[in-house]
Amino acid sequence: MSFDKIAIVSHYTFKEILKSKILINVFFIGIALMIVTYVATEFTYGVPERVALDFGLGMLSLSSRGISLFLGVTILSKEIDSRTVYMVNSRPVPRHAFIIGKLIGLLGIQALNILLLGSMTLICVKFLGGKIEPLILWAILFTFIESLLLLFVVVVTSLMANNILSVLLSSVVLILGHAVKETQNLTFARDREVLQVVLKIYHFILPGFYKFNLKDFVLYNSSLPLNYLVSSLTYGLLYSAFLLIVIILIFNKKNID
């Protein structure tokens, strides 16, 4: 599997992205979170910790999606422009090791982003007297799983289309993946068999991102059974593994000369 070469590529990728100051968003979101915390303390009554939690989880999700979309789409094109990708043609680094290493490096940045913003959110909630429920930790974990799945969707589309089209397609998949479950339950959809079939096919083939959205359950203190959480986590990991295999197969056949 060329683990040493994967480690080298992932380390290089992590350092390069880190030097691009992409995590500067953590600084600005952190400041915004502190402002929201102050406002929640001074001007809200009863549940200021819920305001901070809502904002923190929302910004966490938004920033992780942005990293997956806009860094994932350039994961290969940037290397082609800088000509570093051509080392896979001279055989010191197998193609699968190169692409896996790039993905791991980017996921390292994503994990760091989520760890920092998630920790800030938990600190603010605790500061406001809120309780750190296990479901909050699940919500932070699921944010990473969603970003992992979205990243792989972006990379698959970027290997087959240009960057702009890839971002658009991936954004559509993300939006539909969050809306498909609620759409199936609408009276308009239930009364139309053809639409129901289309939605079921979509639900079966494309990722159901709604499985990883726990914010409403967290904010309104709703409980979720452990088997649902574990099954959603397993679904995300297995779907991501499938997309990783697709990425490797496409990249192995892609002409990068």
CSV table of C-alpha atoms in Angstrom, one decimal:
chain,number,residue,atom,x,y,z
A,1,MET,CA,0.0,0.0,0.0
A,2,SER,CA,3.1,2.3,0.2
A,3,PHE,CA,2.3,3.6,3.6
A,4,ASP,CA,5.5,5.6,3.9
A,5,LYS,CA,4.8,7.4,0.6
A,6,ILE,CA,1.2,8.1,1.7
A,7,ALA,CA,2.6,9.6,4.9
A,8,ILE,CA,5.1,11.8,3.0
A,9,VAL,CA,2.4,13.2,0.6
A,10,SER,CA,-0.1,13.7,3.4
A,11,HIS,CA,2.5,15.6,5.6
A,12,TYR,CA,3.5,17.8,2.6
A,13,THR,CA,-0.2,18.5,1.8
A,14,PHE,CA,-1.0,19.4,5.5
A,15,LYS,CA,1.9,21.8,5.7
A,16,GLU,CA,1.2,23.4,2.4
A,17,ILE,CA,-2.5,24.0,3.3
A,18,LEU,CA,-1.6,25.2,6.7
A,19,LYS,CA,0.9,27.8,5.3
A,20,SER,CA,-1.9,29.1,3.1
A,21,LYS,CA,-3.5,30.5,6.3
A,22,ILE,CA,-6.8,28.7,5.5
A,23,LEU,CA,-7.5,28.3,9.2
A,24,ILE,CA,-7.6,32.1,9.6
A,25,ASN,CA,-11.4,31.5,9.5
A,26,VAL,CA,-11.0,29.9,13.0
A,27,PHE,CA,-9.8,33.2,14.3
A,28,PHE,CA,-12.6,35.3,12.9
A,29,ILE,CA,-15.3,32.8,13.8
A,30,GLY,CA,-13.8,32.5,17.3
A,31,ILE,CA,-14.2,36.3,17.7
A,32,ALA,CA,-17.7,36.2,16.3
A,33,LEU,CA,-18.5,33.4,18.8
A,34,MET,CA,-17.3,35.5,21.7
A,35,ILE,CA,-19.4,38.4,20.6
A,36,VAL,CA,-22.4,36.2,20.3
A,37,THR,CA,-21.7,34.8,23.7
A,38,TYR,CA,-21.6,38.3,25.2
A,39,VAL,CA,-24.8,39.3,23.4
A,40,ALA,CA,-26.4,36.1,24.6
A,41,THR,CA,-25.4,36.9,28.2
A,42,GLU,CA,-26.6,40.5,28.1
A,43,PHE,CA,-29.7,40.4,26.0
A,44,THR,CA,-31.3,37.0,26.1
A,45,TYR,CA,-33.2,35.4,28.9
A,46,GLY,CA,-33.4,31.8,29.9
A,47,VAL,CA,-31.3,30.0,27.3
A,48,PRO,CA,-28.2,32.1,26.3
A,49,GLU,CA,-26.2,28.9,26.0
A,50,ARG,CA,-28.6,27.7,23.3
A,51,VAL,CA,-27.8,30.8,21.3
A,52,ALA,CA,-24.1,30.2,21.5
A,53,LEU,CA,-24.5,26.6,20.7
A,54,ASP,CA,-26.7,27.3,17.7
A,55,PHE,CA,-24.2,29.8,16.3
A,56,GLY,CA,-21.2,27.6,17.1
A,57,LEU,CA,-22.6,24.5,15.4
A,58,GLY,CA,-23.8,26.5,12.5
A,59,MET,CA,-20.4,28.1,11.9
A,60,LEU,CA,-18.7,24.8,12.4
A,61,SER,CA,-20.8,23.2,9.7
A,62,LEU,CA,-20.4,26.2,7.3
A,63,SER,CA,-16.6,26.4,7.6
A,64,SER,CA,-16.2,22.6,7.2
A,65,ARG,CA,-18.3,22.6,4.1
A,66,GLY,CA,-16.4,25.5,2.7
A,67,ILE,CA,-13.1,23.7,3.2
A,68,SER,CA,-14.3,20.5,1.6
A,69,LEU,CA,-15.8,22.4,-1.4
A,70,PHE,CA,-13.1,24.9,-2.2
A,71,LEU,CA,-10.0,23.0,-1.2
A,72,GLY,CA,-11.3,19.7,-2.4
A,73,VAL,CA,-12.0,21.0,-5.9
A,74,THR,CA,-8.4,22.1,-6.3
A,75,ILE,CA,-6.7,19.1,-4.7
A,76,LEU,CA,-5.6,17.9,-8.2
A,77,SER,CA,-5.7,21.0,-10.4
A,78,LYS,CA,-3.4,22.9,-8.1
A,79,GLU,CA,-0.8,20.1,-8.3
A,80,ILE,CA,-1.1,20.0,-12.0
A,81,ASP,CA,-0.5,23.8,-12.2
A,82,SER,CA,2.6,23.5,-10.0
A,83,ARG,CA,3.7,20.3,-11.8
A,84,THR,CA,4.2,18.3,-8.6
A,85,VAL,CA,1.6,15.8,-9.8
A,86,TYR,CA,4.0,14.7,-12.5
A,87,MET,CA,6.1,12.8,-10.0
A,88,VAL,CA,3.5,10.0,-10.2
A,89,ASN,CA,4.4,9.5,-13.8
A,90,SER,CA,8.1,9.0,-13.0
A,91,ARG,CA,7.0,6.2,-10.6
A,92,PRO,CA,8.6,7.2,-7.2
A,93,VAL,CA,5.0,7.7,-5.9
A,94,PRO,CA,2.2,5.3,-7.0
A,95,ARG,CA,-1.0,7.1,-8.1
A,96,HIS,CA,-3.1,5.6,-5.3
A,97,ALA,CA,-0.5,6.7,-2.7
A,98,PHE,CA,-0.5,10.2,-4.1
A,99,ILE,CA,-4.2,10.7,-4.1
A,100,ILE,CA,-4.8,9.0,-0.7
A,101,GLY,CA,-2.0,11.1,0.8
A,102,LYS,CA,-3.5,14.3,-0.6
A,103,LEU,CA,-6.9,13.4,0.9
A,104,ILE,CA,-5.4,12.5,4.3
A,105,GLY,CA,-3.5,15.8,4.4
A,106,LEU,CA,-6.7,17.8,3.6
A,107,LEU,CA,-8.7,15.8,6.1
A,108,GLY,CA,-6.0,16.6,8.7
A,109,ILE,CA,-6.7,20.3,8.1
A,110,GLN,CA,-10.5,19.6,8.3
A,111,ALA,CA,-10.1,17.8,11.6
A,112,LEU,CA,-8.0,20.6,13.1
A,113,ASN,CA,-10.6,23.1,12.0
A,114,ILE,CA,-13.4,21.2,13.6
A,115,LEU,CA,-11.4,20.5,16.7
A,116,LEU,CA,-10.6,24.1,17.3
A,117,LEU,CA,-14.1,25.5,16.5
A,118,GLY,CA,-15.8,22.6,18.3
A,119,SER,CA,-13.7,23.3,21.4
A,120,MET,CA,-14.5,27.0,21.3
A,121,THR,CA,-18.2,26.2,21.1
A,122,LEU,CA,-18.1,23.8,24.0
A,123,ILE,CA,-16.1,26.4,26.1
A,124,CYS,CA,-18.7,29.1,25.4
A,125,VAL,CA,-21.6,26.8,26.2
A,126,LYS,CA,-19.9,25.8,29.5
A,127,PHE,CA,-19.2,29.5,30.3
A,128,LEU,CA,-22.8,30.3,29.9
A,129,GLY,CA,-23.8,27.5,32.3
A,130,GLY,CA,-24.9,25.0,29.8
A,131,LYS,CA,-24.3,21.3,30.1
A,132,ILE,CA,-22.1,19.4,27.6
A,133,GLU,CA,-24.5,16.7,26.5
A,134,PRO,CA,-23.2,13.6,24.6
A,135,LEU,CA,-25.4,14.5,21.7
A,136,ILE,CA,-23.4,17.7,21.2
A,137,LEU,CA,-20.2,15.7,20.9
A,138,TRP,CA,-22.0,13.4,18.4
A,139,ALA,CA,-23.0,16.5,16.4
A,140,ILE,CA,-19.4,17.7,16.2
A,141,LEU,CA,-18.3,14.2,15.1
A,142,PHE,CA,-21.0,14.1,12.5
A,143,THR,CA,-19.9,17.5,11.2
A,144,PHE,CA,-16.5,15.8,10.4
A,145,ILE,CA,-18.2,12.8,8.8
A,146,GLU,CA,-20.4,15.1,6.6
A,147,SER,CA,-17.3,17.1,5.6
A,148,LEU,CA,-15.4,13.8,4.8
A,149,LEU,CA,-18.3,12.6,2.6
A,150,LEU,CA,-18.6,16.0,0.9
A,151,LEU,CA,-14.9,16.1,0.2
A,152,PHE,CA,-15.0,12.8,-1.5
A,153,VAL,CA,-18.0,13.8,-3.6
A,154,VAL,CA,-16.1,17.0,-4.6
A,155,VAL,CA,-13.0,15.1,-5.6
A,156,VAL,CA,-15.0,12.6,-7.7
A,157,THR,CA,-16.7,15.4,-9.6
A,158,SER,CA,-13.5,17.3,-10.0
A,159,LEU,CA,-11.8,14.3,-11.6
A,160,MET,CA,-14.5,14.4,-14.3
A,161,ALA,CA,-15.4,18.1,-14.7
A,162,ASN,CA,-13.9,21.5,-14.4
A,163,ASN,CA,-13.7,23.3,-11.0
A,164,ILE,CA,-16.7,25.5,-11.3
A,165,LEU,CA,-19.0,22.7,-12.5
A,166,SER,CA,-17.6,20.4,-9.8
A,167,VAL,CA,-18.5,23.0,-7.0
A,168,LEU,CA,-22.0,23.5,-8.5
A,169,LEU,CA,-22.6,19.7,-8.8
A,170,SER,CA,-21.3,19.0,-5.3
A,171,SER,CA,-23.4,21.8,-3.8
A,172,VAL,CA,-26.5,20.4,-5.5
A,173,VAL,CA,-25.7,17.0,-4.1
A,174,LEU,CA,-25.3,18.4,-0.6
A,175,ILE,CA,-28.5,20.4,-0.7
A,176,LEU,CA,-30.5,17.5,-2.1
A,177,GLY,CA,-28.9,15.2,0.4
A,178,HIS,CA,-30.2,17.3,3.2
A,179,ALA,CA,-33.7,17.8,1.7
A,180,VAL,CA,-34.5,14.3,0.3
A,181,LYS,CA,-36.0,12.9,3.5
A,182,GLU,CA,-38.3,15.8,4.2
A,183,THR,CA,-39.3,15.9,0.5
A,184,GLN,CA,-40.3,12.3,0.6
A,185,ASN,CA,-42.7,13.1,3.5
A,186,LEU,CA,-44.4,16.0,1.8
A,187,THR,CA,-48.0,15.5,0.8
A,188,PHE,CA,-47.1,16.7,-2.7
A,189,ALA,CA,-44.5,13.9,-3.1
A,190,ARG,CA,-46.6,11.2,-1.4
A,191,ASP,CA,-49.4,11.8,-3.9
A,192,ARG,CA,-47.1,11.3,-6.9
A,193,GLU,CA,-45.8,7.8,-7.4
A,194,VAL,CA,-43.3,8.8,-10.1
A,195,LEU,CA,-41.7,11.4,-7.8
A,196,GLN,CA,-41.6,8.9,-5.0
A,197,VAL,CA,-39.7,6.5,-7.2
A,198,VAL,CA,-37.3,9.2,-8.3
A,199,LEU,CA,-36.7,10.2,-4.7
A,200,LYS,CA,-36.2,6.6,-3.6
A,201,ILE,CA,-33.6,6.0,-6.4
A,202,TYR,CA,-31.8,9.2,-5.4
A,203,HIS,CA,-31.9,8.2,-1.8
A,204,PHE,CA,-30.5,4.8,-2.6
A,205,ILE,CA,-27.7,6.0,-4.9
A,206,LEU,CA,-26.6,9.4,-3.7
A,207,PRO,CA,-25.5,10.3,-0.1
A,208,GLY,CA,-28.2,11.2,2.5
A,209,PHE,CA,-26.5,14.1,4.2
A,210,TYR,CA,-29.5,14.6,6.4
A,211,LYS,CA,-28.4,11.7,8.5
A,212,PHE,CA,-25.5,13.9,9.9
A,213,ASN,CA,-27.6,16.9,10.8
A,214,LEU,CA,-28.2,16.7,14.6
A,215,LYS,CA,-28.4,20.4,15.4
A,216,ASP,CA,-32.2,20.6,15.9
A,217,PHE,CA,-32.0,17.6,18.2
A,218,VAL,CA,-29.2,19.2,20.2
A,219,LEU,CA,-30.9,22.6,20.5
A,220,TYR,CA,-34.2,21.2,21.6
A,221,ASN,CA,-32.8,18.6,23.9
A,222,SER,CA,-34.3,15.8,21.9
A,223,SER,CA,-32.8,12.3,22.4
A,224,LEU,CA,-31.7,10.0,19.6
A,225,PRO,CA,-31.3,6.2,20.1
A,226,LEU,CA,-27.7,5.0,20.1
A,227,ASN,CA,-28.4,2.5,17.3
A,228,TYR,CA,-29.5,5.4,15.0
A,229,LEU,CA,-26.3,7.3,15.7
A,230,VAL,CA,-24.1,4.2,15.2
A,231,SER,CA,-25.9,3.2,12.0
A,232,SER,CA,-25.6,6.8,10.6
A,233,LEU,CA,-21.9,6.8,11.5
A,234,THR,CA,-21.4,3.4,9.8
A,235,TYR,CA,-23.3,4.7,6.7
A,236,GLY,CA,-21.1,7.7,6.4
A,237,LEU,CA,-17.9,5.7,6.8
A,238,LEU,CA,-18.9,3.0,4.4
A,239,TYR,CA,-20.1,5.5,1.8
A,240,SER,CA,-16.9,7.4,2.1
A,241,ALA,CA,-14.9,4.2,1.7
A,242,PHE,CA,-16.9,3.4,-1.5
A,243,LEU,CA,-16.2,6.9,-2.9
A,244,LEU,CA,-12.5,6.6,-2.0
A,245,ILE,CA,-12.3,3.4,-4.1
A,246,VAL,CA,-14.1,5.3,-7.0
A,247,ILE,CA,-11.6,8.2,-6.7
A,248,ILE,CA,-8.6,5.8,-6.8
A,249,LEU,CA,-10.0,4.0,-9.9
A,250,ILE,CA,-10.7,7.2,-11.8
A,251,PHE,CA,-7.3,8.8,-10.9
A,252,ASN,CA,-5.5,5.6,-11.9
A,253,LYS,CA,-7.0,5.9,-15.4
A,254,LYS,CA,-6.8,9.7,-15.7
A,255,ASN,CA,-4.4,11.2,-18.2
A,256,ILE,CA,-2.3,13.8,-16.4
A,257,ASP,CA,0.4,14.3,-19.1
